[in-house]
């Protein structure tokens, strides 16, 4: 064998730049340096795991939490969780529909293969040491790639309120964090889950996405959490479909005494102002059937966490009377100038005229929302694993005026059988698509520059496409709320958890047509993939409860594709869904428009 100095150093033989440093692909603690000839990577130093260090950009050892913060993704070391308002419907001698009082849980997945993660949970009254049944929480360190399920004491958000109800989660190593409301589906008939976003990635400007209030006592909500020390000023500008919000009470401790003040009821396009202290939860709920907080703007002078959803809502929203084309005089006189969403032709003036189109059943919805600056202009939308002939609901929300939507391929509307037409949206406006298809959606201004949108993904009700029970119904599950991840915010690596006690759980993976992907160490065969269009493909896989890893494998050049992963599951009249992870980089779309 020739000595190292005699090895061919031509461009074909070189694999790196001499003296270049990198993190080892096989060991996140190991720093490697390129040899003098550029022909091999050599081990140089092992980052100190005991002090919480890991290898970062440029092959530099640094605190893992610092590296996670710089990466601006959904893994991190501080999160805020909220026991959001869930459905409670009494019946007879016992509650048969009680998601509100079912166990609320936070789940932490340690994403490091080498670092243990110590953690703490704090509320406004101090460290949380006991679970919801007053038993000691397991606060031992989470091992590398380990999972910890934490059933927390109930801090139910109820109605319109301002109250210091938030939980703060701190860790010594990066984790992926989720909240399940509740975690177990048994006997509650109302649940969902949310990916939690790290504090360092929060913003000051948001636009809410929710769903219309379907029933008198099951309301939509918008929730703002103050995360900064001191006072945070919050301004809400309610969207045009808000109709009416529920009045409530703001609670605070003043000199050790409970102080209460009223929160007014607001109508469409109204503006409201609130002062929040760290850990305060401001929750605004709708108070009229048909009221929808989608399009409501949130502006704060410090970073805040924002959630939105519903105690329980229907999808598809077939009992809605669409009066968007009615004149003001027609609305005031009660003219049946609208059409029911159920068939898009039955005349109506209010939802009462469309009750025959109700698709059972409603379910709890919740999702923590990204700031507007993190929205994208190119989203791959993958249908949930089909349960029957049901469609999925995709709600596309615009941040700015003159936002043009186009599709590839063009999806077919589940109700009409017609192709979905391109749309032009104004700021805070949205379009909802009911389709059985997967597709890619692009958003741009008239001049072709990218326009920011948020794409919500809603699972359809168990009796969908309905109404009533019939052959081809979904047959299991109910509405759940997730988000399609912008292509610019996709990642090469995802660690996530799948909850227990659901009849079926799945993941959907979307990525470039050339991507090679491994799930829990096993490379997916080509037969697992289906094309979306000429540039993207998707795969859907059943998943067992527990922690899972999805990795886009490096190509010969060392580059890895960016992929999205959506996690979801269902059982009789219950479901959950959430993106496994997402980038939270400020994409800067639409600035100057």
XYZ file of C-alpha atoms in Angstrom:
593
model
C 0.000 0.000 0.000
C 1.296 3.467 -0.850
C 2.123 5.798 2.057
C -0.434 8.483 2.901
C 1.715 11.151 1.267
C 1.543 9.261 -2.005
C -2.261 8.964 -2.099
C -3.829 10.550 -5.178
C -4.988 14.053 -4.185
C -6.809 14.861 -7.402
C -10.259 16.441 -7.202
C -11.835 13.011 -7.672
C -10.076 11.588 -4.611
C -10.684 14.518 -2.269
C -13.639 14.345 0.116
C -13.045 17.544 2.109
C -11.034 20.748 2.338
C -7.786 20.353 4.293
C -8.142 21.496 7.949
C -11.929 21.877 7.578
C -13.867 20.879 10.728
C -17.267 19.219 10.996
C -19.479 17.242 13.348
C -19.257 13.506 12.822
C -22.311 12.129 10.969
C -22.317 9.129 13.321
C -21.609 10.839 16.668
C -23.040 14.283 17.584
C -20.339 14.713 20.253
C -17.382 14.085 17.953
C -15.547 16.847 16.080
C -13.696 15.724 12.970
C -10.986 17.553 10.997
C -10.101 17.016 7.338
C -6.576 15.699 6.863
C -3.830 17.634 5.078
C -4.547 15.952 1.733
C -8.303 16.416 1.905
C -8.793 12.670 1.519
C -10.278 11.676 4.879
C -11.974 12.908 8.031
C -10.029 12.317 11.260
C -11.313 12.386 14.837
C -10.130 15.508 16.670
C -12.028 16.097 19.913
C -15.071 14.805 21.787
C -17.389 17.521 23.126
C -18.027 17.312 26.861
C -21.458 15.729 27.306
C -21.231 16.066 31.094
C -21.282 19.853 30.740
C -24.138 19.778 28.217
C -21.998 20.427 25.165
C -22.512 19.112 21.665
C -20.920 19.634 18.283
C -22.271 22.612 16.356
C -21.768 24.481 13.082
C -18.183 24.609 11.899
C -17.246 21.700 14.153
C -17.236 23.810 17.313
C -18.221 22.474 20.733
C -20.916 24.600 22.389
C -23.788 24.231 24.894
C -26.486 22.129 23.235
C -29.278 24.521 24.266
C -27.361 27.396 22.682
C -26.997 25.427 19.463
C -30.710 24.595 19.417
C -31.609 28.258 19.899
C -29.336 29.293 17.029
C -30.854 26.636 14.759
C -34.336 28.212 15.173
C -36.259 24.979 15.001
C -38.983 23.438 17.136
C -36.583 21.689 19.522
C -35.357 23.732 22.452
C -34.889 24.082 26.180
C -37.825 26.240 27.332
C -41.496 25.886 26.427
C -44.875 27.132 27.647
C -47.825 24.736 27.938
C -51.506 25.497 28.574
C -54.405 23.232 29.590
C -56.651 24.722 26.911
C -60.439 24.770 27.077
C -61.927 21.419 26.118
C -65.489 20.200 25.742
C -67.730 19.351 28.669
C -71.287 18.264 27.881
C -73.260 16.842 30.842
C -75.633 13.951 30.377
C -77.775 12.205 32.981
C -76.003 11.261 36.201
C -72.540 11.462 34.696
C -70.697 13.503 32.110
C -70.427 11.539 28.890
C -68.403 14.176 27.064
C -65.732 15.456 29.417
C -62.481 16.353 27.751
C -62.132 19.381 30.037
C -61.403 17.326 33.151
C -59.498 14.465 31.531
C -55.752 14.243 32.312
C -53.665 16.923 30.583
C -50.143 15.821 29.663
C -46.881 17.260 28.421
C -44.587 14.843 26.580
C -40.850 15.502 26.246
C -38.693 13.656 23.688
C -34.947 13.967 24.198
C -33.567 14.472 20.685
C -29.928 13.933 21.650
C -28.225 10.576 21.164
C -25.594 11.425 23.783
C -26.953 13.947 26.321
C -29.318 13.316 29.211
C -31.904 16.058 29.718
C -32.678 17.309 33.199
C -35.905 19.282 33.389
C -38.298 21.197 35.615
C -41.931 22.284 35.402
C -42.997 25.589 36.978
C -46.294 27.396 37.464
C -47.039 30.815 38.932
C -47.051 29.282 42.426
C -43.695 27.523 42.103
C -42.158 24.187 41.040
C -44.586 21.455 40.000
C -43.609 18.275 41.850
C -46.866 16.288 41.854
C -48.992 14.967 39.012
C -52.736 15.315 38.520
C -53.399 12.562 41.085
C -51.043 14.115 43.675
C -48.417 11.423 43.082
C -44.758 12.489 42.673
C -43.768 13.365 39.129
C -40.835 11.442 37.687
C -38.329 14.298 37.495
C -35.294 12.096 36.853
C -33.167 13.011 33.807
C -34.514 11.876 30.442
C -31.920 9.534 28.877
C -30.609 10.094 25.351
C -33.424 9.583 22.823
C -35.721 8.904 25.778
C -39.318 9.927 26.331
C -41.062 11.316 29.408
C -44.843 11.570 29.795
C -45.914 14.072 32.450
C -49.530 14.080 33.598
C -49.872 17.551 35.104
C -52.363 18.924 37.631
C -55.436 20.420 35.982
C -55.189 24.151 35.295
C -58.239 24.268 33.062
C -58.776 27.366 30.979
C -62.526 28.022 31.068
C -64.284 30.595 28.905
C -62.988 34.091 28.270
C -60.442 34.777 30.985
C -57.086 36.255 31.901
C -55.437 34.113 34.544
C -51.845 32.974 35.379
C -52.468 29.366 34.309
C -49.445 28.583 32.107
C -46.841 25.899 32.771
C -43.183 26.638 31.986
C -40.963 23.714 30.974
C -37.162 24.078 31.252
C -34.594 21.479 30.155
C -30.792 21.233 30.169
C -30.636 19.626 26.724
C -32.790 20.170 23.627
C -36.088 18.300 23.522
C -39.138 18.131 21.311
C -42.181 19.019 23.414
C -45.864 18.287 22.884
C -49.037 18.756 24.870
C -51.934 16.298 24.740
C -55.375 17.469 25.836
C -55.954 14.800 27.035
C -53.304 12.152 26.328
C -55.619 9.155 26.662
C -58.770 8.952 24.604
C -60.790 6.562 26.770
C -64.310 7.849 27.400
C -63.653 11.541 26.697
C -64.725 11.798 23.036
C -62.794 15.054 22.745
C -59.041 15.456 22.396
C -56.190 16.809 20.304
C -52.482 17.555 20.607
C -50.075 20.344 19.778
C -46.404 20.635 19.005
C -44.986 23.149 21.492
C -42.664 25.834 20.146
C -39.558 26.901 22.093
C -39.558 30.286 23.791
C -36.574 31.532 21.765
C -38.566 31.092 18.529
C -41.690 33.009 19.591
C -42.724 36.291 17.967
C -44.802 39.413 18.449
C -47.201 39.223 15.485
C -49.653 36.411 14.778
C -52.877 35.771 12.883
C -55.207 33.200 14.406
C -56.617 30.119 12.711
C -59.561 28.367 14.345
C -62.935 27.007 13.205
C -66.505 28.203 13.405
C -68.498 27.643 16.586
C -70.850 24.759 15.789
C -72.928 24.588 18.981
C -74.086 27.020 21.659
C -71.818 25.692 24.420
C -68.821 24.538 22.355
C -66.815 27.631 21.500
C -63.785 28.557 19.441
C -60.839 30.137 21.259
C -57.716 32.243 20.829
C -55.110 32.012 23.593
C -52.137 34.318 24.245
C -49.430 33.516 26.826
C -47.056 36.195 28.130
C -43.573 34.669 28.304
C -41.365 37.678 29.110
C -40.601 39.069 32.566
C -42.554 42.197 33.451
C -45.613 43.456 31.593
C -46.540 42.558 28.020
C -49.013 44.742 26.145
C -51.242 42.790 23.755
C -53.478 44.165 21.021
C -56.161 42.010 19.407
C -57.850 43.059 16.170
C -60.765 40.717 15.644
C -61.366 39.237 12.209
C -64.508 39.827 10.134
C -66.076 36.461 11.055
C -65.672 36.909 14.823
C -69.344 37.990 15.110
C -69.318 38.085 18.928
C -66.978 37.007 21.706
C -67.878 35.820 25.172
C -67.331 38.313 27.973
C -65.268 37.178 30.924
C -63.038 38.057 33.855
C -59.384 39.066 34.211
C -57.815 37.785 37.432
C -54.639 39.017 39.098
C -52.935 39.061 42.477
C -52.527 42.620 43.767
C -50.663 42.933 47.068
C -51.485 39.306 47.791
C -55.197 39.781 47.152
C -57.186 38.411 44.217
C -58.347 41.222 41.977
C -60.933 40.738 39.246
C -61.997 43.000 36.402
C -64.386 42.390 33.505
C -63.355 41.474 29.965
C -65.832 42.921 27.493
C -67.574 41.133 24.655
C -66.202 42.142 21.243
C -67.572 42.050 17.713
C -66.063 41.651 14.256
C -63.257 44.108 13.396
C -63.101 45.510 16.948
C -59.758 46.193 18.652
C -58.996 45.275 22.266
C -55.998 45.901 24.533
C -54.700 43.822 27.443
C -51.790 43.968 29.906
C -50.327 40.565 30.806
C -47.699 39.471 33.303
C -45.343 36.562 32.690
C -47.299 33.300 32.805
C -50.656 35.002 32.265
C -53.017 33.249 29.872
C -55.424 35.457 27.932
C -58.182 33.298 26.465
C -60.893 34.784 24.238
C -63.845 32.620 23.170
C -66.631 32.991 20.645
C -70.232 33.435 21.760
C -72.363 32.784 18.705
C -72.961 29.811 16.449
C -71.032 30.474 13.261
C -68.504 32.774 14.950
C -64.937 32.097 13.807
C -61.791 33.773 15.195
C -59.764 32.933 12.086
C -58.156 36.115 10.781
C -57.882 37.781 14.198
C -54.552 39.588 14.569
C -52.381 39.466 17.681
C -49.697 42.090 18.261
C -47.572 42.271 21.421
C -44.663 44.450 22.523
C -42.773 41.353 23.734
C -42.704 37.792 22.429
C -45.789 35.733 23.232
C -47.001 32.179 22.652
C -50.279 31.911 20.740
C -52.640 28.936 20.556
C -55.970 28.621 18.753
C -58.667 26.016 18.330
C -62.057 25.018 19.648
C -63.593 23.248 22.629
C -65.089 21.035 19.925
C -65.869 21.828 16.298
C -67.110 20.076 13.188
C -65.201 19.370 10.008
C -66.412 19.608 7.347
C -68.427 22.619 8.440
C -71.448 21.626 6.365
C -74.078 23.315 8.555
C -72.624 26.749 7.814
C -74.709 29.170 5.788
C -72.333 31.006 3.465
C -73.660 34.571 3.156
C -70.474 36.051 1.696
C -72.302 37.100 -1.493
C -75.284 38.638 0.311
C -75.745 42.396 0.349
C -76.044 44.222 3.657
C -79.740 44.882 3.082
C -80.369 41.197 2.326
C -78.655 40.199 5.570
C -80.721 42.684 7.572
C -84.048 41.619 6.063
C -83.445 37.903 6.568
C -83.403 37.050 2.880
C -82.268 33.522 2.051
C -79.464 34.924 -0.053
C -76.796 32.473 1.116
C -76.162 28.818 0.347
C -75.533 25.901 2.711
C -71.982 24.601 2.700
C -73.354 21.051 2.802
C -74.374 21.062 -0.864
C -73.394 24.600 -1.888
C -76.856 25.238 -3.363
C -79.605 25.093 -0.682
C -80.755 28.698 0.041
C -80.239 29.927 3.605
C -79.963 32.971 5.824
C -78.598 31.325 8.968
C -77.115 28.005 10.065
C -80.529 26.820 11.234
C -81.520 26.453 7.571
C -78.633 23.992 7.042
C -79.015 21.648 10.036
C -79.889 18.723 7.746
C -76.281 18.704 6.548
C -74.673 18.154 9.976
C -71.795 15.652 9.811
C -71.204 13.998 13.184
C -69.216 14.580 15.260
C -67.404 17.553 16.745
C -64.022 17.153 18.455
C -61.532 19.286 20.373
C -59.028 21.267 18.290
C -55.819 22.991 19.371
C -52.502 24.070 17.893
C -49.694 26.419 18.877
C -49.243 28.813 15.975
C -46.049 30.132 14.369
C -45.501 33.876 14.118
C -46.390 35.503 10.786
C -42.693 36.088 10.031
C -42.256 32.280 9.979
C -44.985 31.611 7.406
C -44.004 30.259 3.996
C -45.068 30.405 0.352
C -44.701 26.758 -0.734
C -46.469 23.955 1.151
C -46.833 20.262 0.378
C -50.243 19.071 1.596
C -50.512 15.315 2.216
C -53.906 13.793 2.941
C -54.264 11.851 6.169
C -54.362 8.064 5.730
C -57.847 7.511 4.232
C -60.412 5.940 6.566
C -63.175 5.872 3.952
C -64.274 8.303 1.268
C -63.817 11.369 3.461
C -61.847 14.387 2.351
C -59.428 16.449 4.406
C -60.018 20.132 5.100
C -57.212 22.550 4.197
C -57.590 26.141 5.369
C -55.149 28.553 3.712
C -54.809 31.898 5.520
C -53.154 34.974 3.984
C -51.028 37.486 5.884
C -51.178 40.234 3.257
C -53.382 41.629 0.512
C -53.239 40.391 -3.070
C -52.084 36.861 -2.191
C -52.537 34.544 -5.187
C -52.845 30.767 -4.694
C -52.003 28.136 -7.307
C -51.866 24.345 -7.019
C -49.841 21.433 -8.425
C -51.665 19.209 -9.068
C -54.998 20.990 -8.911
C -57.054 19.190 -6.211
C -60.636 18.097 -6.771
C -63.341 19.387 -4.422
C -64.827 16.411 -2.516
C -68.343 17.867 -2.534
C -68.671 19.195 -6.081
C -66.238 16.967 -7.956
C -64.881 20.093 -9.636
C -61.256 21.279 -9.751
C -60.381 23.805 -7.060
C -59.971 27.204 -8.681
C -56.989 29.494 -8.086
C -57.799 32.090 -5.442
C -56.788 35.622 -4.506
C -56.856 36.385 -0.780
C -56.643 39.604 1.185
C -54.908 40.046 4.537
C -56.576 37.850 7.160
C -58.704 36.139 4.528
C -58.748 32.435 3.841
C -60.044 29.734 1.589
C -60.945 26.208 2.714
C -60.516 23.193 0.456
C -62.280 19.863 1.057
C -60.434 17.266 -0.988
C -59.275 13.644 -1.028
C -56.147 14.660 -2.932
C -52.599 15.519 -1.911
C -51.102 18.570 -3.607
C -48.599 21.416 -3.449
C -49.832 24.989 -2.953
C -47.888 28.101 -3.920
C -48.642 31.633 -2.720
C -47.350 34.764 -4.435
C -48.150 38.420 -4.988
C -49.236 39.632 -8.418
C -45.624 40.446 -9.282
C -44.607 36.831 -8.597
C -42.721 37.417 -5.346
C -43.493 34.920 -2.535
C -46.432 35.768 -0.263
C -46.701 34.343 3.278
C -49.577 32.005 4.150
C -50.355 29.502 6.900
C -51.905 26.181 5.859
C -54.105 24.455 8.428
C -54.936 20.751 8.121
C -58.169 19.427 9.643
C -59.183 15.782 9.919
C -62.812 15.126 8.953
C -65.497 13.820 11.312
C -66.240 10.120 11.751
C -69.464 10.264 9.704
C -67.802 12.207 6.887
C -68.481 12.638 4.029
C -72.024 12.285 5.480
C -74.385 13.541 6.599
C -75.603 10.515 8.534
C -74.051 7.070 8.658
C -73.557 5.358 5.313
C -71.163 3.206 3.334
C -67.897 4.987 2.682
C -67.925 7.011 5.908
C -64.619 7.522 7.683
C -65.999 5.215 10.383
C -63.513 6.283 13.066
C -61.887 9.454 14.332
C -63.162 13.021 14.465
C -61.729 16.478 13.716
C -58.109 17.240 14.623
C -55.998 20.323 13.835
C -52.494 20.283 12.397
C -50.352 22.507 10.177
C -48.623 21.887 6.868
C -44.968 22.855 7.252
C -43.618 25.331 4.671
C -40.955 23.768 2.474
C -38.518 26.436 3.652
C -39.084 25.297 7.263
C -38.678 21.552 6.673
C -35.830 19.641 8.335
C -33.699 16.580 7.641
C -34.229 14.961 11.054
C -37.304 14.495 13.245
C -37.724 12.893 16.675
C -41.314 12.593 17.901
C -43.634 10.612 20.139
C -46.777 8.618 19.376
C -49.328 8.370 22.225
C -50.737 5.082 23.533
C -54.318 3.808 23.593
C -55.394 4.879 20.103
C -56.683 2.257 17.683
C -54.499 3.593 14.902
C -51.601 6.045 14.594
C -49.804 7.126 11.425
C -47.179 9.431 10.029
C -47.126 11.163 6.661
C -43.709 12.051 5.231
C -43.313 14.505 2.357
C -40.119 15.433 0.562
C -38.355 15.895 -2.755
C -38.704 13.081 -5.275
C -35.008 12.242 -4.859
C -35.113 11.928 -1.050
C -34.043 8.740 0.701
C -35.520 8.440 4.181
C -34.985 6.092 7.115
C -37.617 5.513 9.803
C -36.228 4.142 13.066
C -33.068 3.117 11.225
C -34.789 1.319 8.334
C -34.576 2.884 4.877
C -37.959 3.147 3.183
C -38.188 1.152 -0.063
C -39.213 2.902 -3.247
C -42.564 1.100 -3.074
C -43.461 3.038 0.096
C -43.607 6.316 -1.833
C -46.289 7.868 -4.024
C -45.782 10.906 -6.262
C -47.507 14.215 -5.543
C -46.205 15.949 -8.655
C -43.005 15.924 -10.695
C -40.872 17.241 -7.817
C -42.345 15.805 -4.593
C -43.515 12.510 -3.139
C -45.078 11.232 0.084
C -45.286 8.111 2.223
C -47.778 7.127 4.931
C -46.814 4.592 7.595
C -48.614 3.061 10.611
C -46.786 3.736 13.877
C -46.689 2.045 17.278
C -46.749 4.088 20.505
C -43.385 5.425 21.652
C -40.477 7.524 20.396
C -39.571 7.434 16.707
C -36.921 8.951 14.455
C -37.199 9.941 10.806
C -34.002 10.884 8.984
C -33.405 12.082 5.437
C -30.269 10.236 4.384
C -27.310 12.088 2.916
C -26.663 11.808 -0.807
C -23.147 11.197 -2.237
C -22.362 14.917 -1.918
C -23.168 14.819 1.793
C -26.397 16.824 1.485
C -29.685 15.700 3.037
C -33.149 16.512 1.731
C -35.494 18.572 3.855
C -38.679 16.675 4.714
C -41.884 17.215 6.683
C -43.456 14.672 9.037
C -47.028 14.804 10.331
C -48.153 12.581 13.222
C -51.811 11.639 13.701
C -54.147 8.982 15.006
C -57.746 8.151 15.749
C -60.193 5.950 17.584
C -63.968 5.988 17.961
C -65.002 9.677 17.766
C -61.545 10.931 18.827
C -58.335 11.919 17.054
C -55.122 13.910 17.323
C -52.667 15.436 14.859
C -49.555 17.601 14.904
C -46.447 18.319 12.821
C -43.503 16.351 14.216
C -41.327 19.436 13.953
C -40.684 22.551 11.918
C -38.178 25.300 11.347
C -39.029 28.660 12.882
C -36.710 30.907 10.900
C -37.812 34.450 10.055
C -38.350 34.026 6.306
C -39.059 37.720 5.773
C -41.700 37.150 3.093
C -43.762 40.129 2.035
C -41.646 42.764 3.733
C -42.042 46.092 1.990
C -45.366 45.082 0.437
